[in-house]
Amino acid sequence: MKTDNPVAKPVPRPSPESAAFWEGAQAQRLMLPCCNVCGKFWFPPSQRCRHCLAADFAWVQASGTGRIYSFVVYHRVYHPGFEDAVPYVVAIVELDEGPRLLTNIVGVAPEDVRCDARVRVNFQERDGMTLPMFSLV
């Protein structure tokens, strides 16, 4: 049921480790940490590579494409800010670079979402934050 909901949806609070990710999102770029030692990407961001523990890494723009690894359709309102959004899809997207992100699938009916479906990032503004979400390719 769609209503005029005065309660705002929650937004992420960037940490020092994730600041570059959110700055990239603001510029509509999906940025990931990439190890300069082993060459692997990871997420969520941290101060060391989760693969080899090296502290030598750079933020690299990802392709923004991947596939739905897993998903759930929310039909219940667990936060009042989402009252006008149900049903909505929360998914784990496995990026082509390897890391998996928890995100929303948007622009498609929930019943049309499937595991392994190809997706592409798009960015949505919410209360001063730019959030990476994904839509079917």
Backbone as CSV, one residue per row, in Angstrom:
resi,resn,N_x,N_y,N_z,CA_x,CA_y,CA_z,C_x,C_y,C_z
1,MET,0.843,-1.173,0.000,0.000,0.000,0.000,0.891,1.238,0.000
2,LYS,0.695,2.126,-0.965,1.481,3.349,-1.085,0.783,4.479,-0.325
3,THR,1.541,5.173,0.540,1.009,6.283,1.311,2.020,7.417,1.315
4,ASP,1.591,8.567,1.806,2.537,9.662,2.026,3.190,9.431,3.371
5,ASN,4.334,8.804,3.360,5.014,8.390,4.576,5.987,9.483,5.015
6,PRO,5.762,10.097,6.185,6.662,11.164,6.638,7.959,10.646,7.272
7,VAL,8.078,9.332,7.499,9.274,8.774,8.124,10.321,8.488,7.048
8,ALA,11.514,9.018,7.236,12.593,8.832,6.257,13.181,7.429,6.361
9,LYS,13.588,6.914,5.209,14.324,5.646,5.199,15.709,5.901,5.795
10,PRO,16.273,4.940,6.473,17.627,5.135,7.010,18.651,5.212,5.882
11,VAL,19.728,5.918,6.131,20.830,5.997,5.165,22.111,5.528,5.854
12,PRO,23.071,5.034,5.081,24.335,4.566,5.665,25.115,5.706,6.317
13,ARG,25.931,5.342,7.273,26.865,6.282,7.893,28.267,5.844,7.495
14,PRO,28.914,6.584,6.596,30.256,6.182,6.156,31.251,6.123,7.312
15,SER,32.116,5.128,7.262,33.221,4.999,8.211,34.485,5.499,7.518
16,PRO,35.577,5.678,8.242,36.822,6.067,7.570,37.220,5.066,6.472
17,GLU,36.980,3.768,6.715,37.339,2.754,5.716,36.453,2.815,4.475
18,SER,35.201,3.246,4.627,34.273,3.237,3.494,34.104,4.602,2.829
19,ALA,34.775,5.626,3.313,34.596,6.984,2.788,34.814,7.054,1.274
20,ALA,35.843,6.404,0.756,36.126,6.452,-0.690,35.009,5.776,-1.492
21,PHE,34.407,4.731,-0.937,33.272,4.063,-1.595,32.115,5.045,-1.743
22,TRP,31.787,5.768,-0.661,30.656,6.696,-0.696,30.962,7.946,-1.507
23,GLU,32.211,8.393,-1.508,32.597,9.520,-2.371,32.452,9.120,-3.836
24,GLY,32.840,7.891,-4.169,32.657,7.393,-5.533,31.189,7.321,-5.901
25,ALA,30.366,6.831,-4.995,28.919,6.750,-5.265,28.355,8.143,-5.529
26,GLN,28.795,9.123,-4.765,28.332,10.509,-4.974,28.643,10.961,-6.408
27,ALA,29.770,10.499,-6.948,30.176,10.829,-8.322,29.632,9.810,-9.331
28,GLN,28.727,8.927,-8.881,28.117,7.891,-9.713,29.140,6.913,-10.282
29,ARG,30.103,6.560,-9.405,31.114,5.551,-9.748,31.134,4.511,-8.639
30,LEU,31.155,3.249,-9.022,31.231,2.169,-8.044,32.703,1.861,-7.808
31,MET,33.202,2.248,-6.639,34.619,2.110,-6.309,34.815,0.949,-5.350
32,LEU,35.884,0.167,-5.603,36.226,-0.968,-4.743,37.699,-0.913,-4.383
33,PRO,38.055,-1.383,-3.190,39.474,-1.516,-2.872,40.068,-2.689,-3.664
34,CYS,41.251,-2.466,-4.221,41.950,-3.499,-4.990,43.391,-3.570,-4.476
35,CYS,43.812,-4.761,-4.121,45.140,-4.971,-3.540,46.228,-4.763,-4.597
36,ASN,47.239,-3.979,-4.250,48.388,-3.772,-5.140,49.376,-4.932,-5.073
37,VAL,49.193,-5.839,-4.121,50.100,-6.986,-3.980,49.536,-8.199,-4.714
38,CYS,48.304,-8.600,-4.399,47.743,-9.811,-5.016,46.774,-9.510,-6.159
39,GLY,46.382,-8.251,-6.314,45.519,-7.863,-7.423,44.040,-8.177,-7.246
40,LYS,43.637,-8.608,-6.058,42.236,-8.978,-5.850,41.440,-7.825,-5.250
41,PHE,40.142,-7.803,-5.577,39.207,-6.837,-5.024,38.549,-7.431,-3.787
42,TRP,38.027,-6.561,-2.914,37.246,-7.051,-1.784,36.217,-6.010,-1.368
43,PHE,35.259,-6.470,-0.605,34.220,-5.631,-0.023,33.589,-6.432,1.106
44,PRO,33.273,-5.811,2.225,33.331,-4.389,2.535,34.765,-3.896,2.716
45,PRO,34.938,-2.581,2.590,36.270,-1.998,2.696,36.879,-2.216,4.072
46,SER,38.180,-2.346,4.096,38.941,-2.466,5.335,40.332,-1.910,5.079
47,GLN,41.145,-1.873,6.092,42.485,-1.302,5.965,43.507,-2.282,5.398
48,ARG,43.103,-3.537,5.233,44.007,-4.555,4.692,43.249,-5.448,3.722
49,CYS,43.956,-5.983,2.771,43.384,-6.925,1.819,42.887,-8.161,2.573
50,ARG,41.680,-8.562,2.327,41.152,-9.746,3.016,41.724,-11.039,2.449
51,HIS,42.410,-10.964,1.295,42.976,-12.157,0.673,44.409,-12.438,1.135
52,CYS,45.249,-11.377,1.172,46.665,-11.586,1.528,47.127,-10.740,2.716
53,LEU,46.233,-9.925,3.247,46.470,-9.066,4.410,47.424,-7.901,4.155
54,ALA,47.736,-7.630,2.895,48.589,-6.482,2.577,47.820,-5.183,2.853
55,ALA,48.560,-4.167,3.286,47.961,-2.854,3.522,48.138,-1.939,2.319
56,ASP,48.685,-2.451,1.235,48.964,-1.677,0.023,47.833,-1.913,-0.979
57,PHE,46.920,-0.940,-1.080,45.795,-1.090,-2.007,45.405,0.267,-2.570
58,ALA,44.601,0.233,-3.615,44.086,1.448,-4.244,42.593,1.275,-4.476
59,TRP,41.898,2.389,-4.570,40.478,2.363,-4.913,40.365,2.410,-6.433
60,VAL,39.644,1.437,-6.993,39.531,1.276,-8.442,38.057,1.273,-8.827
61,GLN,37.736,1.925,-9.934,36.350,1.927,-10.401,35.986,0.544,-10.947
62,ALA,34.925,-0.024,-10.419,34.439,-1.331,-10.864,33.572,-1.164,-12.109
63,SER,33.349,-2.272,-12.781,32.523,-2.257,-13.991,31.075,-1.902,-13.688
64,GLY,30.619,-2.217,-12.483,29.229,-1.949,-12.124,28.264,-3.016,-12.611
65,THR,28.823,-4.141,-13.062,27.974,-5.233,-13.530,28.258,-6.490,-12.722
66,GLY,27.272,-7.363,-12.691,27.420,-8.608,-11.962,26.182,-9.456,-12.126
67,ARG,25.947,-10.301,-11.114,24.788,-11.190,-11.161,24.194,-11.287,-9.761
68,ILE,22.925,-11.605,-9.715,22.258,-11.785,-8.427,22.690,-13.131,-7.861
69,TYR,23.341,-13.087,-6.717,23.797,-14.296,-6.043,22.660,-14.889,-5.204
70,SER,21.941,-14.012,-4.505,20.821,-14.426,-3.665,19.937,-13.209,-3.441
71,PHE,18.682,-13.441,-3.075,17.796,-12.307,-2.818,16.627,-12.736,-1.947
72,VAL,15.959,-11.729,-1.412,14.728,-11.929,-0.647,13.788,-10.779,-1.000
73,VAL,12.502,-11.072,-1.006,11.492,-10.045,-1.235,10.835,-9.734,0.106
74,TYR,10.936,-8.477,0.521,10.321,-8.058,1.774,8.871,-7.653,1.520
75,HIS,7.973,-8.289,2.249,6.547,-7.973,2.180,6.063,-7.332,3.475
76,ARG,6.878,-7.424,4.535,6.550,-6.819,5.825,7.332,-5.538,6.001
77,VAL,6.779,-4.643,6.778,7.429,-3.369,7.079,8.197,-3.535,8.391
78,TYR,9.531,-3.584,8.297,10.372,-3.729,9.482,10.887,-2.385,9.984
79,HIS,10.773,-1.350,9.171,11.134,0.019,9.545,10.071,0.921,8.934
80,PRO,9.541,1.874,9.699,8.441,2.693,9.175,8.798,3.473,7.905
81,GLY,10.069,3.713,7.668,10.470,4.428,6.458,10.206,3.642,5.180
82,PHE,10.031,2.332,5.303,9.808,1.478,4.135,8.339,1.129,3.923
83,GLU,7.447,1.764,4.684,6.023,1.454,4.593,5.486,1.580,3.169
84,ASP,5.929,2.586,2.440,5.418,2.788,1.080,6.241,2.050,0.021
85,ALA,7.199,1.226,0.439,8.081,0.547,-0.518,7.783,-0.936,-0.691
86,VAL,7.068,-1.546,0.244,6.834,-2.992,0.152,5.901,-3.309,-1.009
87,PRO,6.127,-4.398,-1.705,7.263,-5.306,-1.569,8.508,-4.734,-2.257
88,TYR,9.686,-5.044,-1.713,10.944,-4.622,-2.314,11.953,-5.746,-2.201
89,VAL,12.977,-5.679,-3.071,13.956,-6.753,-3.178,15.285,-6.318,-2.557
90,VAL,15.787,-7.128,-1.640,17.131,-6.971,-1.085,17.938,-8.152,-1.618
91,ALA,19.086,-7.848,-2.210,19.858,-8.895,-2.877,21.329,-8.815,-2.517
92,ILE,21.984,-9.949,-2.676,23.437,-9.992,-2.679,23.836,-10.086,-4.143
93,VAL,24.535,-9.067,-4.609,25.008,-9.032,-5.996,26.489,-9.377,-6.002
94,GLU,26.838,-10.372,-6.798,28.245,-10.717,-6.982,28.751,-9.949,-8.196
95,LEU,29.647,-9.004,-7.937,30.195,-8.174,-9.013,31.113,-8.991,-9.908
96,ASP,31.274,-8.567,-11.139,32.172,-9.257,-12.060,33.602,-9.284,-11.523
97,GLU,33.945,-8.313,-10.668,35.284,-8.271,-10.069,35.428,-9.249,-8.898
98,GLY,34.330,-9.843,-8.442,34.398,-10.849,-7.387,33.657,-10.542,-6.099
99,PRO,33.801,-9.326,-5.540,33.127,-9.060,-4.266,31.600,-9.108,-4.386
100,ARG,30.983,-9.340,-3.253,29.518,-9.351,-3.175,29.053,-8.151,-2.357
101,LEU,27.988,-7.512,-2.854,27.407,-6.349,-2.188,25.973,-6.644,-1.785
102,LEU,25.568,-6.160,-0.630,24.177,-6.187,-0.218,23.540,-4.912,-0.754
103,THR,22.434,-5.048,-1.494,21.867,-3.911,-2.201,20.395,-4.161,-2.480
104,ASN,19.788,-3.247,-3.202,18.411,-3.416,-3.661,18.398,-3.636,-5.159
105,ILE,17.426,-4.410,-5.622,17.145,-4.544,-7.050,15.936,-3.658,-7.317
106,VAL,16.088,-2.732,-8.243,15.043,-1.747,-8.497,14.635,-1.764,-9.966
107,GLY,13.470,-1.181,-10.235,13.020,-1.021,-11.609,12.432,-2.274,-12.229
108,VAL,12.074,-3.247,-11.398,11.532,-4.507,-11.895,10.568,-5.048,-10.845
109,ALA,9.559,-5.750,-11.288,8.638,-6.383,-10.345,9.377,-7.454,-9.557
110,PRO,9.157,-7.531,-8.249,9.868,-8.534,-7.434,9.732,-9.956,-7.974
111,GLU,8.596,-10.295,-8.567,8.410,-11.659,-9.070,9.262,-11.957,-10.311
112,ASP,9.862,-10.928,-10.902,10.715,-11.133,-12.072,12.202,-11.276,-11.716
113,VAL,12.535,-11.154,-10.445,13.928,-11.272,-9.997,14.288,-12.748,-9.853
114,ARG,15.469,-13.120,-10.341,15.942,-14.499,-10.285,17.428,-14.530,-9.934
115,CYS,17.842,-15.575,-9.235,19.269,-15.776,-8.999,19.975,-15.956,-10.341
116,ASP,21.192,-15.487,-10.417,22.049,-15.518,-11.611,21.655,-14.514,-12.684
117,ALA,20.596,-13.739,-12.475,20.233,-12.710,-13.452,21.328,-11.648,-13.484
118,ARG,21.645,-11.160,-14.673,22.654,-10.116,-14.835,22.063,-8.772,-14.411
119,VAL,22.894,-7.984,-13.722,22.473,-6.681,-13.221,23.536,-5.626,-13.491
120,ARG,23.092,-4.378,-13.428,23.985,-3.222,-13.627,23.665,-2.183,-12.556
121,VAL,24.683,-1.536,-12.055,24.498,-0.530,-11.015,23.825,0.708,-11.577
122,ASN,23.009,1.317,-10.745,22.522,2.674,-10.979,22.517,3.344,-9.612
123,PHE,22.464,4.632,-9.598,22.625,5.354,-8.337,21.367,6.150,-8.041
124,GLN,20.964,6.116,-6.783,19.773,6.842,-6.349,20.115,7.727,-5.166
125,GLU,19.591,8.942,-5.206,19.806,9.905,-4.129,18.780,9.667,-3.036
126,ARG,19.247,9.722,-1.780,18.348,9.634,-0.641,18.925,10.434,0.511
127,ASP,18.260,11.507,0.861,18.632,12.307,2.031,20.119,12.665,2.066
128,GLY,20.634,13.166,0.955,22.019,13.603,0.894,23.032,12.508,0.620
129,MET,22.583,11.278,0.492,23.474,10.146,0.177,23.148,9.645,-1.221
130,THR,24.159,9.162,-1.912,23.958,8.502,-3.198,24.188,7.018,-2.969
131,LEU,23.158,6.230,-3.243,23.189,4.797,-2.954,23.296,3.979,-4.229
132,PRO,24.242,3.050,-4.296,24.299,2.155,-5.452,23.221,1.080,-5.310
133,MET,22.377,1.004,-6.326,21.356,-0.037,-6.403,21.530,-0.695,-7.762
134,PHE,20.837,-1.775,-7.990,21.042,-2.521,-9.229,19.713,-2.785,-9.918
135,SER,19.779,-2.829,-11.248,18.619,-3.193,-12.059,19.026,-4.295,-13.015
136,LEU,18.031,-5.042,-13.484,18.307,-6.129,-14.422,18.847,-5.565,-15.726
137,VAL,19.758,-6.292,-16.352,20.325,-5.888,-17.642,19.352,-6.298,-18.732
